Amino acid sequence: MANRRDSRIEPSFEGSPRAKSSDGFSVSEEDRVVPRARKSPAKGKSAKAKSRGRGRDRNRRGLLGVATRLVYWCFVLCIWGGIAAAGIVVYYGAKMPAATTWSIPDRAPNIKIVSVDGGLIANRGMSGGEAVGLHEMSPYIPEAVVAIEDRRFYSHFGIDPIGLSRAMVTNLIGRHFSQGGSTLTQQLAKNLFLTPDRTLERKVQEVLLALWLEHKHSKDQILEMYLNRVYFGSGAYGVEAASRRYFGKSSRDVTLSEAALLAGLLKAPSKLSPARDPKAAEERAQLVLAAMRGEGKISDKEYKVALSAPATRAPSYWTGSENYVADTVMEELPDLIGDVRGDIVIDTTVDLNLQKLAEQSIRRLIDESGKKLNVTQGALVSIDDSGAVRAMVGGYDYSTSQFDRASEARRQPGSAFKPFVYMAALEAGRTPDSVRNDAPIKIGKWTPDNYGGKYYGKVTLATALAKSLNSVAAQLTMEVGPDAVVEAAHRMGIQSDLQSNTSIALGTSEVTPLELTSAYVPFANGGYKPDIHFIQRITTASGKVLYENSGGGAPRVVKADIVGMMNSMMTGTVEVGTAKKAAFNWPSAGKTGTSQNSRDAWFVGYTANLTTGVWFGNDDGSPMKKVTGGALPAQAWHEFMVAAHEGVPVRPLPGTWKSTPSDTIVPDEIPSADASQPPPAPPAAVGQSRPVAQAPAPRQVRAPAETVDAGGFGMPSDSGETGSIKHPVPPGNVGGPAKKRQTSILDILGGG
């Protein structure tokens, strides 16, 4: 027993792999029930390292798990997002018409307005320019647009995922919408079919329509449609309209720098328009040029040359007086053909050469004398014998004011209205040789003074009209009655309302230059009132005639003999009267007019070829500085008519009238008002020569006359005084044209 106790196994702490007992048995480490703890000199350090390793393993396993879960849920979200997107597409797509019914809508009709010789006056309509093929326009234009707007245009399928992603990232970083990922195809789809609203529905429909466009049309066709419809600012739709708007030329002739400017406008057409902000437009154009160079569309040399081109300075509006004509044509168009449903061509009666001459004359005179004479505006209208308007200038500069003073501004014509007074008097039986006493006349509280306060005593009607004597015009109006004057003016072509009062003799009722000029045309063509027109023909783009002015028969509104007498009288205005500055080497006639305080200055004159009216004044009605119809208006008329008649065979004015030499009164030599002088013989019937009267009494210059009350019928003084004229003046209650010419006591007393 003792031996067994002595032989029990004791654990060894010597660190040997195997311990032996005294009786020879040994126990290995593996045989121990409880393994012996190992002792190491670096025990603490090893434990920490192991702990860190296990931490890293756990972190790696944790990150991998997170990444795995993230990928998983992203995949799930993508699946559900795709399902949701597909659902949205299906939902909004179902709200659209069936794809089989989709078609490219007709382009907004263009209205091409051309001159009598085929020159372009203007393009109007929603587009404002004709459609131009991609192969016709300058090649720089499509290259510039693709480079700056959609450089992958020729490689994508209607949607550009790269561009869309870039735009989304940029917008998210900037936290606001600054870039769009739409392709040119998407933009075209929006322009063709959709509203500009930024909604999810519109975006989905835009994508579907873009895919359809890419399927149905080639890239070049899509680009051509886009360039002919997109908005370029300042009212210009389409590249042709924009080229003419900003550069005054066709898109066929656009240079590289100009193409870059056009392409740059597409980002913000109104904001970047060179008509609004030339500097911003130029800066944007430089970005386009850089993009073109980056895409290899242009060389470094072309880039440098384009950068050195001067900045485009576009007017704030279309410029050129021909646009006044275009506006008038557009106003008349609906009455002629109704709604415009396709491209049309309007052949006008306007001669562009004459139009430019008229504009240059008006502008030159205002530039030279405007500040000195306080003149800011002018207008000119020229009409041929058939009623065709050959030129019409509605103001100094269309780009700064589109108000048409030729056809819309009503102003007092002053003495330019007197021909209708004299015509009414001739129709009532007077003749150019009828004599009236030019003296101060008082009609109620109104005293129609002559210009400058000068009076001439006894004068013929021819002299009175040539010298524009207000006193005589007022007397004639009282004789025939204001209603007869109004009727004559309306019959000749005046359309405005006229006040039937005695002051109408001096042109106090307002008219437009266009209607006043048109009312003189019967004097030029022998007594016929033609239809005043700007449009000769309207055709479709294919040549189908929609409207044509056949001319028709112009009615006679004044007898031939009256026309002859009026032309004889108004010839004196140009030859010896107030419009001597207008005379040139053609037989011509006309009448000047100046309203009170020189607010309006007119000259309307004519040859057997053209009738032209000119007006100068200010829009606010402020007075000019002593400008009369015989000054600026007569000068402008002269310049225009000389150029218009160059190379045209000379023609005499229609009608004839010759005064009897014995009855002619020299304007500056007035016969004595002595009562012993017998009154002149009464005039013969209209169109017949007057009988020879007694030899006239000695003539002498009269002194300034005194005012005579229109209510009195005092006979000439027996005293033979020359310091005053007491010749009878007709009362204000005389009215109505004489239906049958009879010699009256009024004619005898008045010298008729």
PDB file of N, CA and C in Angstrom, residues 140-187:
ATOM      1  N   TYR A 140     -22.026  75.522 -91.076  1.00  0.00           N
ATOM      2  CA  TYR A 140     -21.602  75.866 -89.723  1.00  0.00           C
ATOM      3  C   TYR A 140     -22.763  75.800 -88.735  1.00  0.00           C
ATOM      4  N   ILE A 141     -23.979  76.046 -89.205  1.00  0.00           N
ATOM      5  CA  ILE A 141     -25.120  76.116 -88.280  1.00  0.00           C
ATOM      6  C   ILE A 141     -25.393  74.765 -87.623  1.00  0.00           C
ATOM      7  N   PRO A 142     -25.630  73.686 -88.393  1.00  0.00           N
ATOM      8  CA  PRO A 142     -25.878  72.400 -87.716  1.00  0.00           C
ATOM      9  C   PRO A 142     -24.675  71.922 -86.905  1.00  0.00           C
ATOM     10  N   GLU A 143     -23.462  72.189 -87.380  1.00  0.00           N
ATOM     11  CA  GLU A 143     -22.276  71.765 -86.630  1.00  0.00           C
ATOM     12  C   GLU A 143     -22.200  72.478 -85.290  1.00  0.00           C
ATOM     13  N   ALA A 144     -22.504  73.768 -85.275  1.00  0.00           N
ATOM     14  CA  ALA A 144     -22.459  74.532 -84.030  1.00  0.00           C
ATOM     15  C   ALA A 144     -23.537  74.065 -83.057  1.00  0.00           C
ATOM     16  N   VAL A 145     -24.721  73.812 -83.567  1.00  0.00           N
ATOM     17  CA  VAL A 145     -25.825  73.392 -82.701  1.00  0.00           C
ATOM     18  C   VAL A 145     -25.544  72.034 -82.085  1.00  0.00           C
ATOM     19  N   VAL A 146     -25.054  71.086 -82.868  1.00  0.00           N
ATOM     20  CA  VAL A 146     -24.749  69.757 -82.344  1.00  0.00           C
ATOM     21  C   VAL A 146     -23.621  69.834 -81.321  1.00  0.00           C
ATOM     22  N   ALA A 147     -22.596  70.645 -81.588  1.00  0.00           N
ATOM     23  CA  ALA A 147     -21.443  70.730 -80.695  1.00  0.00           C
ATOM     24  C   ALA A 147     -21.814  71.254 -79.317  1.00  0.00           C
ATOM     25  N   ILE A 148     -22.713  72.214 -79.239  1.00  0.00           N
ATOM     26  CA  ILE A 148     -23.033  72.829 -77.955  1.00  0.00           C
ATOM     27  C   ILE A 148     -24.267  72.231 -77.290  1.00  0.00           C
ATOM     28  N   GLU A 149     -25.176  71.678 -78.078  1.00  0.00           N
ATOM     29  CA  GLU A 149     -26.441  71.206 -77.520  1.00  0.00           C
ATOM     30  C   GLU A 149     -26.505  69.690 -77.332  1.00  0.00           C
ATOM     31  N   ASP A 150     -25.859  68.925 -78.200  1.00  0.00           N
ATOM     32  CA  ASP A 150     -26.024  67.460 -78.157  1.00  0.00           C
ATOM     33  C   ASP A 150     -24.897  66.817 -78.958  1.00  0.00           C
ATOM     34  N   ARG A 151     -23.697  66.753 -78.361  1.00  0.00           N
ATOM     35  CA  ARG A 151     -22.528  66.298 -79.131  1.00  0.00           C
ATOM     36  C   ARG A 151     -22.582  64.817 -79.485  1.00  0.00           C
ATOM     37  N   ARG A 152     -23.403  64.043 -78.780  1.00  0.00           N
ATOM     38  CA  ARG A 152     -23.562  62.626 -79.121  1.00  0.00           C
ATOM     39  C   ARG A 152     -24.829  62.396 -79.942  1.00  0.00           C
ATOM     40  N   PHE A 153     -25.287  63.436 -80.600  1.00  0.00           N
ATOM     41  CA  PHE A 153     -26.552  63.360 -81.340  1.00  0.00           C
ATOM     42  C   PHE A 153     -26.555  62.221 -82.349  1.00  0.00           C
ATOM     43  N   TYR A 154     -25.464  62.064 -83.069  1.00  0.00           N
ATOM     44  CA  TYR A 154     -25.434  61.060 -84.133  1.00  0.00           C
ATOM     45  C   TYR A 154     -25.142  59.646 -83.623  1.00  0.00           C
ATOM     46  N   SER A 155     -24.954  59.479 -82.301  1.00  0.00           N
ATOM     47  CA  SER A 155     -24.662  58.148 -81.765  1.00  0.00           C
ATOM     48  C   SER A 155     -25.729  57.628 -80.809  1.00  0.00           C
ATOM     49  N   HIS A 156     -26.534  58.494 -80.219  1.00  0.00           N
ATOM     50  CA  HIS A 156     -27.545  57.995 -79.280  1.00  0.00           C
ATOM     51  C   HIS A 156     -28.829  57.609 -80.014  1.00  0.00           C
ATOM     52  N   PHE A 157     -29.764  57.045 -79.286  1.00  0.00           N
ATOM     53  CA  PHE A 157     -31.004  56.536 -79.869  1.00  0.00           C
ATOM     54  C   PHE A 157     -32.202  57.423 -79.534  1.00  0.00           C
ATOM     55  N   GLY A 158     -31.933  58.676 -79.284  1.00  0.00           N
ATOM     56  CA  GLY A 158     -32.999  59.607 -78.938  1.00  0.00           C
ATOM     57  C   GLY A 158     -32.916  60.060 -77.508  1.00  0.00           C
ATOM     58  N   ILE A 159     -32.305  59.241 -76.659  1.00  0.00           N
ATOM     59  CA  ILE A 159     -32.059  59.563 -75.261  1.00  0.00           C
ATOM     60  C   ILE A 159     -30.579  59.354 -75.010  1.00  0.00           C
ATOM     61  N   ASP A 160     -29.955  60.260 -74.309  1.00  0.00           N
ATOM     62  CA  ASP A 160     -28.521  60.183 -74.032  1.00  0.00           C
ATOM     63  C   ASP A 160     -28.313  59.873 -72.558  1.00  0.00           C
ATOM     64  N   PRO A 161     -28.113  58.596 -72.195  1.00  0.00           N
ATOM     65  CA  PRO A 161     -27.951  58.241 -70.781  1.00  0.00           C
ATOM     66  C   PRO A 161     -26.772  58.957 -70.124  1.00  0.00           C
ATOM     67  N   ILE A 162     -25.675  59.131 -70.875  1.00  0.00           N
ATOM     68  CA  ILE A 162     -24.499  59.794 -70.306  1.00  0.00           C
ATOM     69  C   ILE A 162     -24.820  61.254 -69.983  1.00  0.00           C
ATOM     70  N   GLY A 163     -25.399  61.922 -70.939  1.00  0.00           N
ATOM     71  CA  GLY A 163     -25.753  63.317 -70.717  1.00  0.00           C
ATOM     72  C   GLY A 163     -26.796  63.476 -69.634  1.00  0.00           C
ATOM     73  N   LEU A 164     -27.735  62.548 -69.572  1.00  0.00           N
ATOM     74  CA  LEU A 164     -28.778  62.608 -68.553  1.00  0.00           C
ATOM     75  C   LEU A 164     -28.187  62.406 -67.156  1.00  0.00           C
ATOM     76  N   SER A 165     -27.266  61.451 -67.040  1.00  0.00           N
ATOM     77  CA  SER A 165     -26.629  61.193 -65.748  1.00  0.00           C
ATOM     78  C   SER A 165     -25.804  62.392 -65.311  1.00  0.00           C
ATOM     79  N   ARG A 166     -25.049  62.941 -66.244  1.00  0.00           N
ATOM     80  CA  ARG A 166     -24.241  64.113 -65.914  1.00  0.00           C
ATOM     81  C   ARG A 166     -25.116  65.260 -65.421  1.00  0.00           C
ATOM     82  N   ALA A 167     -26.233  65.479 -66.089  1.00  0.00           N
ATOM     83  CA  ALA A 167     -27.129  66.565 -65.691  1.00  0.00           C
ATOM     84  C   ALA A 167     -27.722  66.316 -64.309  1.00  0.00           C
ATOM     85  N   MET A 168     -28.076  65.040 -64.025  1.00  0.00           N
ATOM     86  CA  MET A 168     -28.650  64.720 -62.720  1.00  0.00           C
ATOM     87  C   MET A 168     -27.645  64.973 -61.604  1.00  0.00           C
ATOM     88  N   VAL A 169     -26.407  64.553 -61.809  1.00  0.00           N
ATOM     89  CA  VAL A 169     -25.377  64.753 -60.790  1.00  0.00           C
ATOM     90  C   VAL A 169     -25.133  66.245 -60.565  1.00  0.00           C
ATOM     91  N   THR A 170     -25.016  66.975 -61.643  1.00  0.00           N
ATOM     92  CA  THR A 170     -24.774  68.418 -61.533  1.00  0.00           C
ATOM     93  C   THR A 170     -25.904  69.109 -60.785  1.00  0.00           C
ATOM     94  N   ASN A 171     -27.132  68.728 -61.083  1.00  0.00           N
ATOM     95  CA  ASN A 171     -28.280  69.352 -60.426  1.00  0.00           C
ATOM     96  C   ASN A 171     -28.348  68.982 -58.944  1.00  0.00           C
ATOM     97  N   LEU A 172     -27.973  67.714 -58.609  1.00  0.00           N
ATOM     98  CA  LEU A 172     -27.991  67.298 -57.211  1.00  0.00           C
ATOM     99  C   LEU A 172     -26.917  68.027 -56.412  1.00  0.00           C
ATOM    100  N   ILE A 173     -25.738  68.155 -57.013  1.00  0.00           N
ATOM    101  CA  ILE A 173     -24.650  68.849 -56.312  1.00  0.00           C
ATOM    102  C   ILE A 173     -24.993  70.323 -56.115  1.00  0.00           C
ATOM    103  N   GLY A 174     -25.530  70.932 -57.145  1.00  0.00           N
ATOM    104  CA  GLY A 174     -25.880  72.341 -57.056  1.00  0.00           C
ATOM    105  C   GLY A 174     -27.177  72.609 -56.328  1.00  0.00           C
ATOM    106  N   ARG A 175     -27.939  71.555 -56.050  1.00  0.00           N
ATOM    107  CA  ARG A 175     -29.212  71.650 -55.336  1.00  0.00           C
ATOM    108  C   ARG A 175     -30.230  72.546 -56.044  1.00  0.00           C
ATOM    109  N   HIS A 176     -30.082  72.661 -57.331  1.00  0.00           N
ATOM    110  CA  HIS A 176     -31.099  73.359 -58.122  1.00  0.00           C
ATOM    111  C   HIS A 176     -30.947  72.915 -59.572  1.00  0.00           C
ATOM    112  N   PHE A 177     -31.990  73.164 -60.350  1.00  0.00           N
ATOM    113  CA  PHE A 177     -31.995  72.722 -61.745  1.00  0.00           C
ATOM    114  C   PHE A 177     -31.169  73.694 -62.584  1.00  0.00           C
ATOM    115  N   SER A 178     -29.989  73.237 -63.016  1.00  0.00           N
ATOM    116  CA  SER A 178     -29.119  74.090 -63.825  1.00  0.00           C
ATOM    117  C   SER A 178     -28.805  73.487 -65.179  1.00  0.00           C
ATOM    118  N   GLN A 179     -28.960  72.191 -65.312  1.00  0.00           N
ATOM    119  CA  GLN A 179     -28.680  71.533 -66.592  1.00  0.00           C
ATOM    120  C   GLN A 179     -29.823  70.610 -66.957  1.00  0.00           C
ATOM    121  N   GLY A 180     -30.051  70.501 -68.252  1.00  0.00           N
ATOM    122  CA  GLY A 180     -31.051  69.570 -68.751  1.00  0.00           C
ATOM    123  C   GLY A 180     -30.378  68.469 -69.531  1.00  0.00           C
ATOM    124  N   GLY A 181     -30.895  67.294 -69.432  1.00  0.00           N
ATOM    125  CA  GLY A 181     -30.293  66.173 -70.146  1.00  0.00           C
ATOM    126  C   GLY A 181     -31.002  65.841 -71.431  1.00  0.00           C
ATOM    127  N   SER A 182     -31.849  66.756 -71.897  1.00  0.00           N
ATOM    128  CA  SER A 182     -32.631  66.473 -73.094  1.00  0.00           C
ATOM    129  C   SER A 182     -31.752  66.511 -74.332  1.00  0.00           C
ATOM    130  N   THR A 183     -31.978  65.587 -75.217  1.00  0.00           N
ATOM    131  CA  THR A 183     -31.301  65.570 -76.508  1.00  0.00           C
ATOM    132  C   THR A 183     -32.038  66.481 -77.483  1.00  0.00           C
ATOM    133  N   LEU A 184     -31.427  66.709 -78.642  1.00  0.00           N
ATOM    134  CA  LEU A 184     -32.116  67.495 -79.671  1.00  0.00           C
ATOM    135  C   LEU A 184     -33.415  66.821 -80.083  1.00  0.00           C
ATOM    136  N   THR A 185     -33.406  65.505 -80.102  1.00  0.00           N
ATOM    137  CA  THR A 185     -34.629  64.775 -80.467  1.00  0.00           C
ATOM    138  C   THR A 185     -35.725  65.018 -79.439  1.00  0.00           C
ATOM    139  N   GLN A 186     -35.356  65.004 -78.166  1.00  0.00           N
ATOM    140  CA  GLN A 186     -36.341  65.280 -77.124  1.00  0.00           C
ATOM    141  C   GLN A 186     -36.851  66.714 -77.218  1.00  0.00           C
ATOM    142  N   GLN A 187     -35.953  67.645 -77.486  1.00  0.00           N
ATOM    143  CA  GLN A 187     -36.381  69.033 -77.620  1.00  0.00           C
ATOM    144  C   GLN A 187     -37.335  69.204 -78.800  1.00  0.00           C
TER     145      GLN A 187
END
